[in-house]
Short mmCIF file of C-alpha atoms and ligand atoms in Angstrom, two decimals:
data_model
loop_
_atom_site.label_atom_id
_atom_site.label_comp_id
_atom_site.label_asym_id
_atom_site.label_seq_id
_atom_site.Cartn_x
_atom_site.Cartn_y
_atom_site.Cartn_z
CA MET A 1 -17.82 28.34 6.47
CA GLU A 2 -15.17 25.93 5.35
CA LYS A 3 -12.27 25.70 7.89
CA LYS A 4 -9.05 26.93 6.39
CA PRO A 5 -5.87 24.91 6.90
CA ILE A 6 -3.79 26.21 9.77
CA VAL A 7 -0.36 27.71 9.11
CA LEU A 8 2.11 28.42 11.85
CA SER A 9 5.59 29.86 11.59
CA GLY A 10 8.07 32.07 13.35
CA ILE A 11 11.42 33.84 13.32
CA ARG A 12 13.80 34.20 16.14
CA SER A 13 14.29 37.62 17.49
CA THR A 14 17.98 37.99 17.09
CA GLY A 15 18.17 41.28 15.22
CA HIS A 16 17.02 42.45 11.82
CA LEU A 17 15.70 40.11 9.22
CA HIS A 18 18.04 39.04 6.43
CA LEU A 19 17.41 37.71 2.88
CA GLY A 20 17.41 34.14 4.14
CA ASN A 21 14.63 35.05 6.56
CA TYR A 22 12.70 36.87 3.78
CA TYR A 23 12.96 34.37 0.95
CA GLY A 24 12.91 31.24 3.15
CA ALA A 25 9.97 32.40 5.36
CA LEU A 26 8.56 35.88 5.45
CA ARG A 27 7.71 36.09 1.73
CA ASN A 28 5.58 32.94 2.18
CA PHE A 29 3.98 34.32 5.41
CA VAL A 30 2.61 37.29 3.50
CA GLU A 31 1.54 35.18 0.49
CA MET A 32 -0.30 32.68 2.54
CA GLN A 33 -2.28 35.00 4.79
CA ASN A 34 -5.15 35.42 2.24
CA ASP A 35 -5.86 31.63 1.83
CA TYR A 36 -4.92 30.08 5.14
CA ASP A 37 -5.58 30.54 8.89
CA CYS A 38 -2.18 31.90 9.62
CA ARG A 39 -0.50 32.34 12.99
CA TYR A 40 2.94 33.99 12.89
CA PHE A 41 4.96 34.74 15.93
CA ILE A 42 8.33 36.11 17.02
CA ALA A 43 10.42 33.51 18.77
CA ASP A 44 11.84 35.53 21.69
CA TYR A 45 12.22 32.40 24.06
CA HIS A 46 14.24 30.86 21.37
CA SER A 47 16.50 33.80 21.16
CA LEU A 48 17.62 33.23 24.77
CA THR A 49 19.53 30.09 23.83
CA THR A 50 22.50 32.29 22.98
CA GLN A 51 22.06 34.37 26.13
CA PRO A 52 21.77 37.83 24.52
CA ASP A 53 22.25 40.94 26.54
CA PRO A 54 18.75 41.61 28.18
CA SER A 55 18.90 45.22 26.81
CA VAL A 56 18.61 44.05 23.31
CA LEU A 57 15.71 41.61 23.76
CA ASN A 58 12.90 44.12 23.58
CA PRO A 59 14.21 46.20 20.59
CA ASN A 60 14.90 42.97 18.67
CA VAL A 61 11.26 41.84 19.03
CA ARG A 62 10.08 45.28 18.11
CA SER A 63 12.18 45.50 14.99
CA ILE A 64 11.01 42.02 13.78
CA LEU A 65 7.43 42.88 14.44
CA ALA A 66 7.77 46.14 12.48
CA GLU A 67 9.53 44.15 9.69
CA TYR A 68 6.65 41.63 9.53
CA LEU A 69 4.25 44.52 9.16
CA ALA A 70 6.29 46.52 6.73
CA ALA A 71 6.60 43.41 4.50
CA GLY A 72 2.85 43.32 4.28
CA MET A 73 1.62 41.06 7.02
CA ASP A 74 -1.88 42.22 7.91
CA PRO A 75 -2.89 41.60 11.60
CA ASP A 76 -6.53 41.68 10.61
CA LYS A 77 -5.91 38.69 8.28
CA CYS A 78 -3.63 36.64 10.42
CA THR A 79 -2.73 36.33 14.05
CA VAL A 80 0.67 37.93 14.80
CA TYR A 81 2.03 37.51 18.32
CA VAL A 82 5.20 37.37 20.44
CA GLN A 83 6.08 33.88 21.74
CA SER A 84 6.52 35.08 25.35
CA ASP A 85 3.07 36.64 25.36
CA VAL A 86 1.62 33.24 25.08
CA PRO A 87 2.94 31.48 28.19
CA GLU A 88 0.92 28.39 27.54
CA THR A 89 3.76 27.60 25.22
CA CYS A 90 5.94 26.90 28.21
CA GLU A 91 3.51 24.39 29.60
CA TYR A 92 3.12 22.67 26.31
CA TYR A 93 6.83 22.48 26.01
CA THR A 94 7.26 20.93 29.46
CA LEU A 95 4.63 18.21 28.55
CA LEU A 96 6.32 17.54 25.13
CA ASN A 97 9.77 17.21 26.87
CA MET A 98 8.49 14.04 28.56
CA HIS A 99 8.30 12.39 25.07
CA ALA A 100 11.60 13.77 23.78
CA TYR A 101 14.66 11.66 24.18
CA LEU A 102 18.27 12.69 24.89
CA GLY A 103 19.69 10.58 22.00
CA GLU A 104 17.54 12.23 19.35
CA LEU A 105 18.11 15.72 20.76
CA GLU A 106 21.90 15.24 20.83
CA LYS A 107 21.91 14.18 17.22
CA THR A 108 20.17 17.30 15.88
CA VAL A 109 22.43 19.14 13.44
CA SER A 110 21.71 22.61 14.94
CA PHE A 111 22.49 21.40 18.47
CA LYS A 112 25.82 19.91 17.31
CA ASP A 113 26.52 23.14 15.37
CA LYS A 114 25.75 25.45 18.32
CA ALA A 115 27.63 23.21 20.76
CA ARG A 116 30.68 23.56 18.59
CA LYS A 117 30.17 27.38 18.22
CA GLN A 118 29.52 28.18 21.86
CA PRO A 119 31.34 25.39 23.87
CA ASN A 120 31.13 27.40 27.08
CA ASN A 121 27.33 27.73 26.85
CA VAL A 122 25.80 24.33 25.94
CA ASN A 123 22.73 25.09 28.01
CA ALA A 124 19.59 22.85 28.26
CA GLY A 125 17.62 25.31 26.17
CA LEU A 126 19.95 24.57 23.25
CA LEU A 127 19.39 20.80 23.60
CA THR A 128 15.63 21.08 23.80
CA TYR A 129 15.35 23.81 21.18
CA PRO A 130 13.52 21.42 18.74
CA VAL A 131 11.04 20.55 21.48
CA LEU A 132 10.19 24.29 22.17
CA MET A 133 9.81 24.66 18.29
CA ALA A 134 7.54 21.60 18.23
CA ALA A 135 5.46 23.17 21.09
CA ASP A 136 5.02 26.24 18.96
CA ILE A 137 3.74 24.24 16.10
CA LEU A 138 1.68 21.46 17.73
CA GLN A 139 -0.11 23.65 20.18
CA HIS A 140 -1.80 25.23 17.18
CA LYS A 141 -2.51 21.96 15.44
CA ALA A 142 -0.76 23.56 12.47
CA ASN A 143 -1.13 21.78 9.06
CA PHE A 144 1.61 23.75 7.36
CA VAL A 145 4.85 25.39 8.40
CA PRO A 146 6.59 27.65 5.91
CA VAL A 147 10.33 27.42 6.71
CA GLY A 148 13.53 27.38 4.82
CA LYS A 149 15.64 24.30 4.24
CA ASP A 150 17.62 24.70 7.44
CA GLN A 151 14.56 24.17 9.64
CA LEU A 152 13.38 20.90 7.98
CA GLN A 153 15.03 18.69 10.48
CA HIS A 154 13.28 20.48 13.32
CA LEU A 155 9.97 20.17 11.64
CA GLU A 156 10.52 16.49 11.02
CA MET A 157 11.14 16.15 14.80
CA ALA A 158 7.86 17.94 15.48
CA ARG A 159 6.13 15.37 13.28
CA ASN A 160 7.82 12.50 15.11
CA PHE A 161 6.74 13.88 18.55
CA ALA A 162 3.19 14.23 17.27
CA GLN A 163 3.14 10.75 15.93
CA ARG A 164 4.78 9.33 19.05
CA ILE A 165 2.22 10.99 21.28
CA ASN A 166 -0.75 9.79 19.26
CA HIS A 167 0.64 6.30 19.45
CA PHE A 168 1.48 6.50 23.11
CA TYR A 169 -2.05 7.64 24.10
CA LYS A 170 -3.69 5.54 21.45
CA ALA A 171 -5.43 8.60 19.84
CA ASP A 172 -4.97 10.75 16.84
CA PHE A 173 -5.48 14.13 18.30
CA MET A 174 -2.12 15.54 17.34
CA VAL A 175 -1.91 16.98 13.83
CA LEU A 176 1.23 16.11 11.86
CA PRO A 177 2.61 19.44 10.38
CA ARG A 178 4.03 19.50 6.94
CA PRO A 179 6.61 21.96 5.48
CA TYR A 180 5.31 24.51 2.94
CA GLU A 181 7.13 26.53 0.31
CA ALA A 182 4.88 28.50 -1.96
CA LYS A 183 7.29 28.34 -5.00
CA GLY A 184 8.00 24.56 -4.78
CA GLU A 185 11.47 23.59 -3.46
CA PRO A 186 12.56 24.60 0.09
CA ILE A 187 14.79 27.59 -0.06
CA LYS A 188 18.42 27.84 1.16
CA ILE A 189 19.79 31.27 0.66
CA PRO A 190 23.62 30.94 0.54
CA GLY A 191 26.08 33.30 2.05
CA LEU A 192 28.10 35.44 -0.33
CA ASP A 193 31.31 34.29 1.25
CA GLY A 194 31.55 31.37 -1.04
CA SER A 195 29.80 28.56 0.84
CA GLY A 196 27.18 27.63 3.46
CA LYS A 197 23.98 29.54 4.19
CA MET A 198 23.24 33.15 5.00
CA GLY A 199 22.77 33.37 8.68
CA LYS A 200 23.18 35.64 11.74
CA SER A 201 25.77 33.51 13.41
CA GLU A 202 27.62 33.15 10.09
CA GLY A 203 28.01 36.95 10.02
CA ASN A 204 27.41 37.10 6.33
CA CYS A 205 23.95 38.70 6.12
CA ILE A 206 22.31 41.19 3.80
CA TYR A 207 19.55 42.63 5.91
CA ILE A 208 16.19 43.78 4.48
CA ASN A 209 16.86 47.03 6.37
CA ASP A 210 20.31 47.67 4.68
CA ASP A 211 20.35 50.81 2.63
CA ASP A 212 20.99 50.69 -1.11
CA GLN A 213 24.68 51.44 -0.86
CA THR A 214 25.28 48.75 1.73
CA VAL A 215 23.44 46.14 -0.39
CA ILE A 216 25.42 46.98 -3.41
CA LYS A 217 28.61 46.96 -1.46
CA LYS A 218 27.97 43.52 0.03
CA PHE A 219 27.12 42.05 -3.35
CA LYS A 220 30.23 43.58 -4.90
CA LYS A 221 32.27 41.83 -2.22
CA ALA A 222 30.71 38.35 -3.01
CA VAL A 223 33.35 35.79 -3.55
CA THR A 224 33.70 34.73 -7.28
CA ASP A 225 36.59 33.22 -9.17
CA MET A 226 38.46 33.59 -12.49
CA THR A 227 36.11 34.07 -15.39
CA PRO A 228 35.60 30.86 -17.38
CA THR A 229 37.97 30.17 -20.23
CA GLU A 230 36.33 27.07 -21.59
CA PRO A 231 32.71 27.27 -23.02
CA ASN A 232 29.99 25.54 -20.91
CA SER A 233 32.38 25.03 -17.91
CA GLU A 234 31.17 23.56 -14.64
CA MET A 235 30.44 26.34 -12.06
CA ASN A 236 32.13 26.28 -8.69
CA GLU A 237 30.12 26.88 -5.51
CA PRO A 238 30.37 30.68 -5.20
CA ILE A 239 29.27 31.15 -8.84
CA LYS A 240 26.51 28.57 -8.41
CA ASN A 241 25.33 30.59 -5.35
CA LEU A 242 25.23 33.92 -7.38
CA PHE A 243 23.17 32.14 -10.12
CA TYR A 244 20.88 30.75 -7.41
CA PHE A 245 20.27 34.26 -6.30
CA LEU A 246 19.81 35.54 -9.86
CA LYS A 247 17.12 32.83 -10.47
CA LEU A 248 15.24 33.76 -7.33
CA VAL A 249 15.18 37.51 -7.62
CA SER A 250 15.47 38.39 -11.28
CA ALA A 251 13.27 37.85 -14.40
CA PRO A 252 13.70 34.46 -16.32
CA GLU A 253 15.09 36.21 -19.42
CA VAL A 254 17.71 37.98 -17.34
CA TYR A 255 18.76 34.70 -15.89
CA ASP A 256 19.03 33.16 -19.33
CA GLN A 257 21.06 36.09 -20.63
CA PHE A 258 23.68 35.67 -17.82
CA LEU A 259 23.74 31.92 -18.15
CA ALA A 260 24.39 32.21 -21.88
CA ALA A 261 27.21 34.81 -21.06
CA TRP A 262 28.69 32.26 -18.63
CA ASN A 263 28.46 29.45 -21.24
CA ASP A 264 30.20 31.56 -23.93
CA CYS A 265 32.77 32.94 -21.46
CA SER A 266 31.69 36.59 -21.88
CA ILE A 267 30.32 36.91 -18.37
CA ARG A 268 31.36 39.96 -16.30
CA TYR A 269 30.90 39.27 -12.54
CA GLY A 270 30.50 42.98 -11.80
CA ASP A 271 27.45 43.12 -13.99
CA LEU A 272 26.08 39.94 -12.54
CA LYS A 273 26.38 41.27 -9.01
CA MET A 274 24.91 44.60 -9.87
CA GLN A 275 21.89 42.88 -11.48
CA ILE A 276 21.17 40.82 -8.39
CA ALA A 277 21.75 43.79 -6.07
CA THR A 278 19.32 45.90 -8.06
CA ASP A 279 16.67 43.27 -8.14
CA VAL A 280 16.98 42.49 -4.47
CA LEU A 281 16.65 46.29 -3.77
CA LYS A 282 13.40 46.31 -5.76
CA VAL A 283 11.94 44.01 -2.98
CA THR A 284 13.73 45.38 0.13
CA ALA A 285 13.71 49.11 -0.43
CA PRO A 286 9.88 49.56 -0.09
CA ILE A 287 9.92 47.36 3.04
CA ARG A 288 12.77 49.54 4.46
CA GLU A 289 10.81 52.71 3.81
CA ARG A 290 7.64 51.53 5.58
CA TYR A 291 9.65 49.94 8.31
CA ASN A 292 10.90 53.25 9.91
CA GLU A 293 7.44 54.66 10.30
CA ILE A 294 6.03 51.49 11.78
CA TYR A 295 8.88 50.98 14.20
CA ALA A 296 8.35 54.39 15.63
CA ASP A 297 4.72 53.89 16.32
CA ALA A 298 4.85 52.09 19.67
CA ASP A 299 1.11 52.41 20.33
CA TYR A 300 0.24 50.59 17.07
CA LEU A 301 2.83 47.90 17.67
CA ASN A 302 1.54 47.31 21.26
CA LYS A 303 -1.94 47.09 19.93
CA VAL A 304 -1.01 44.48 17.23
CA ARG A 305 0.90 42.56 19.75
CA GLU A 306 -1.94 42.51 22.37
CA GLN A 307 -4.58 41.58 19.79
CA GLY A 308 -2.37 38.73 18.44
CA ALA A 309 -1.63 37.38 21.88
CA GLU A 310 -5.37 37.34 22.82
CA LYS A 311 -6.27 35.45 19.65
CA ALA A 312 -3.45 32.91 19.92
CA ARG A 313 -4.03 32.12 23.50
CA VAL A 314 -7.62 31.18 22.97
CA GLU A 315 -6.66 28.55 20.27
CA VAL A 316 -3.55 27.36 22.25
CA ARG A 317 -5.39 27.00 25.56
CA LYS A 318 -7.89 24.65 23.96
CA ASN A 319 -5.17 22.42 22.49
CA LEU A 320 -3.15 22.44 25.68
CA ASP A 321 -6.12 21.45 27.68
CA GLU A 322 -6.66 18.56 25.37
CA LEU A 323 -3.08 17.33 25.82
CA ARG A 324 -3.41 17.66 29.56
CA GLN A 325 -6.54 15.46 29.45
CA TYR A 326 -4.80 12.86 27.47
CA MET A 327 -1.81 12.87 29.81
CA GLY A 328 -4.07 12.45 32.75
CA PHE A 329 -4.54 15.91 34.34
CA ARG A 330 -8.25 15.88 35.35
CA LYS A 331 -10.40 17.14 38.03
CA PHE A 332 -11.12 14.66 40.95
P1 TYM B 1 15.40 31.49 12.22
O1 TYM B 1 15.01 32.61 13.05
O2 TYM B 1 16.82 30.99 12.21
O3 TYM B 1 15.04 31.69 10.71
C1 TYM B 1 13.61 32.18 10.44
C2 TYM B 1 13.20 31.57 9.13
O4 TYM B 1 14.13 32.01 8.13
C3 TYM B 1 14.54 30.88 7.48
N1 TYM B 1 15.96 31.05 7.06
C4 TYM B 1 16.46 30.73 5.87
N2 TYM B 1 15.79 30.22 4.77
C5 TYM B 1 16.57 30.06 3.68
N3 TYM B 1 17.87 30.31 3.66
C6 TYM B 1 18.63 30.80 4.70
N4 TYM B 1 19.86 31.07 4.62
C7 TYM B 1 17.82 31.00 5.90
N5 TYM B 1 18.09 31.49 7.10
C8 TYM B 1 16.97 31.45 7.85
C9 TYM B 1 14.42 29.65 8.37
O5 TYM B 1 14.31 28.47 7.76
C10 TYM B 1 13.18 30.10 9.14
O6 TYM B 1 11.98 29.66 8.43
N6 TYM B 1 13.74 27.82 15.02
C11 TYM B 1 13.32 28.83 14.10
C12 TYM B 1 12.33 29.71 14.57
C13 TYM B 1 11.06 29.02 15.16
C14 TYM B 1 10.05 28.45 14.28
C15 TYM B 1 9.16 27.80 15.22
C16 TYM B 1 9.90 28.32 12.99
C17 TYM B 1 10.74 28.83 16.41
N7 TYM B 1 9.61 28.04 16.52
C18 TYM B 1 7.99 27.23 14.82
C19 TYM B 1 8.71 27.68 12.47
C20 TYM B 1 7.85 27.03 13.41
C21 TYM B 1 14.52 29.61 13.71
O7 TYM B 1 15.44 29.75 14.48
O8 TYM B 1 14.41 30.27 12.60
#
């Protein structure tokens, strides 16, 4: 049988998934599982970089696993696991760290961002966050990594580490991972507060678990501006963001209709927001309904988790042993 390309991706376990996670990642996870050898995990080690209360760690992992499954991820088609259930990752990470340099780590946008946001907790885990992420990817020899635009720099670093290691050991055993977006361009879901991305630490999220009224309320509060007075005016950022959403979630003819209304100055922002909220809910409401049932079923979740870890560990062990060999760890 022909070997399918390997896909690896993950989401940090910091609470419920939001629309950025869904459109930037999860949607692709589900679409890709039929055609690729997919391995998806929940990044609970990564979540520790912000030092969460230990009591939330476990429920957060559980809710993301339930959200993965509720969105249509099938554990019989792909490998679904929790990062800390595959402790080989830590060894791989240690080995990779020896080929990662302070200068490049300090320059990472996400590190600079976090160091600014949590100046009293600039821990070593934050600095080496991209190395742990590279370990996640390279230990699977992943060909593709479906991620949103915000993770592209980390992925580029994983490629650099792989290339560097191949060069250093004069071999080509490391696979260079590439980003993947099923619909073409990498996605960046904006916040509805006018600028920037939707993100947990930005506090501007619409969660896939939000009920109908909450989603509608959040969209209603989205920042807009005066309605245009000149035909074919340039859009400012908050309006561009709403149109970006509209293009992503609504039918092309609906998009065209609102664009025409913008261009002839007849647009009503209330209608635009309601349209987006309604089309978002078409996607999220069925996931939310399945979620509650799955979340309650601890036996099922534990089974999925164990089965996933078992499968992942076999693959990862093989690749870790190979790296160990190249680095010189051998029997006498
Ligand atoms: P995380 O948990 O912040 O986000 C998970 C996924 O959601 C995407 N995403 C977005 N996409 C578009 N617009 C947004 N506003 C938005 N917000 C989040 C992210 O791009 C990501 O695909 N470091 C990773 C988790 C991770 C990982 C990995 C991913 C750890 N190891 C290995 C891939 C491969 C992270 O924090 O993503």
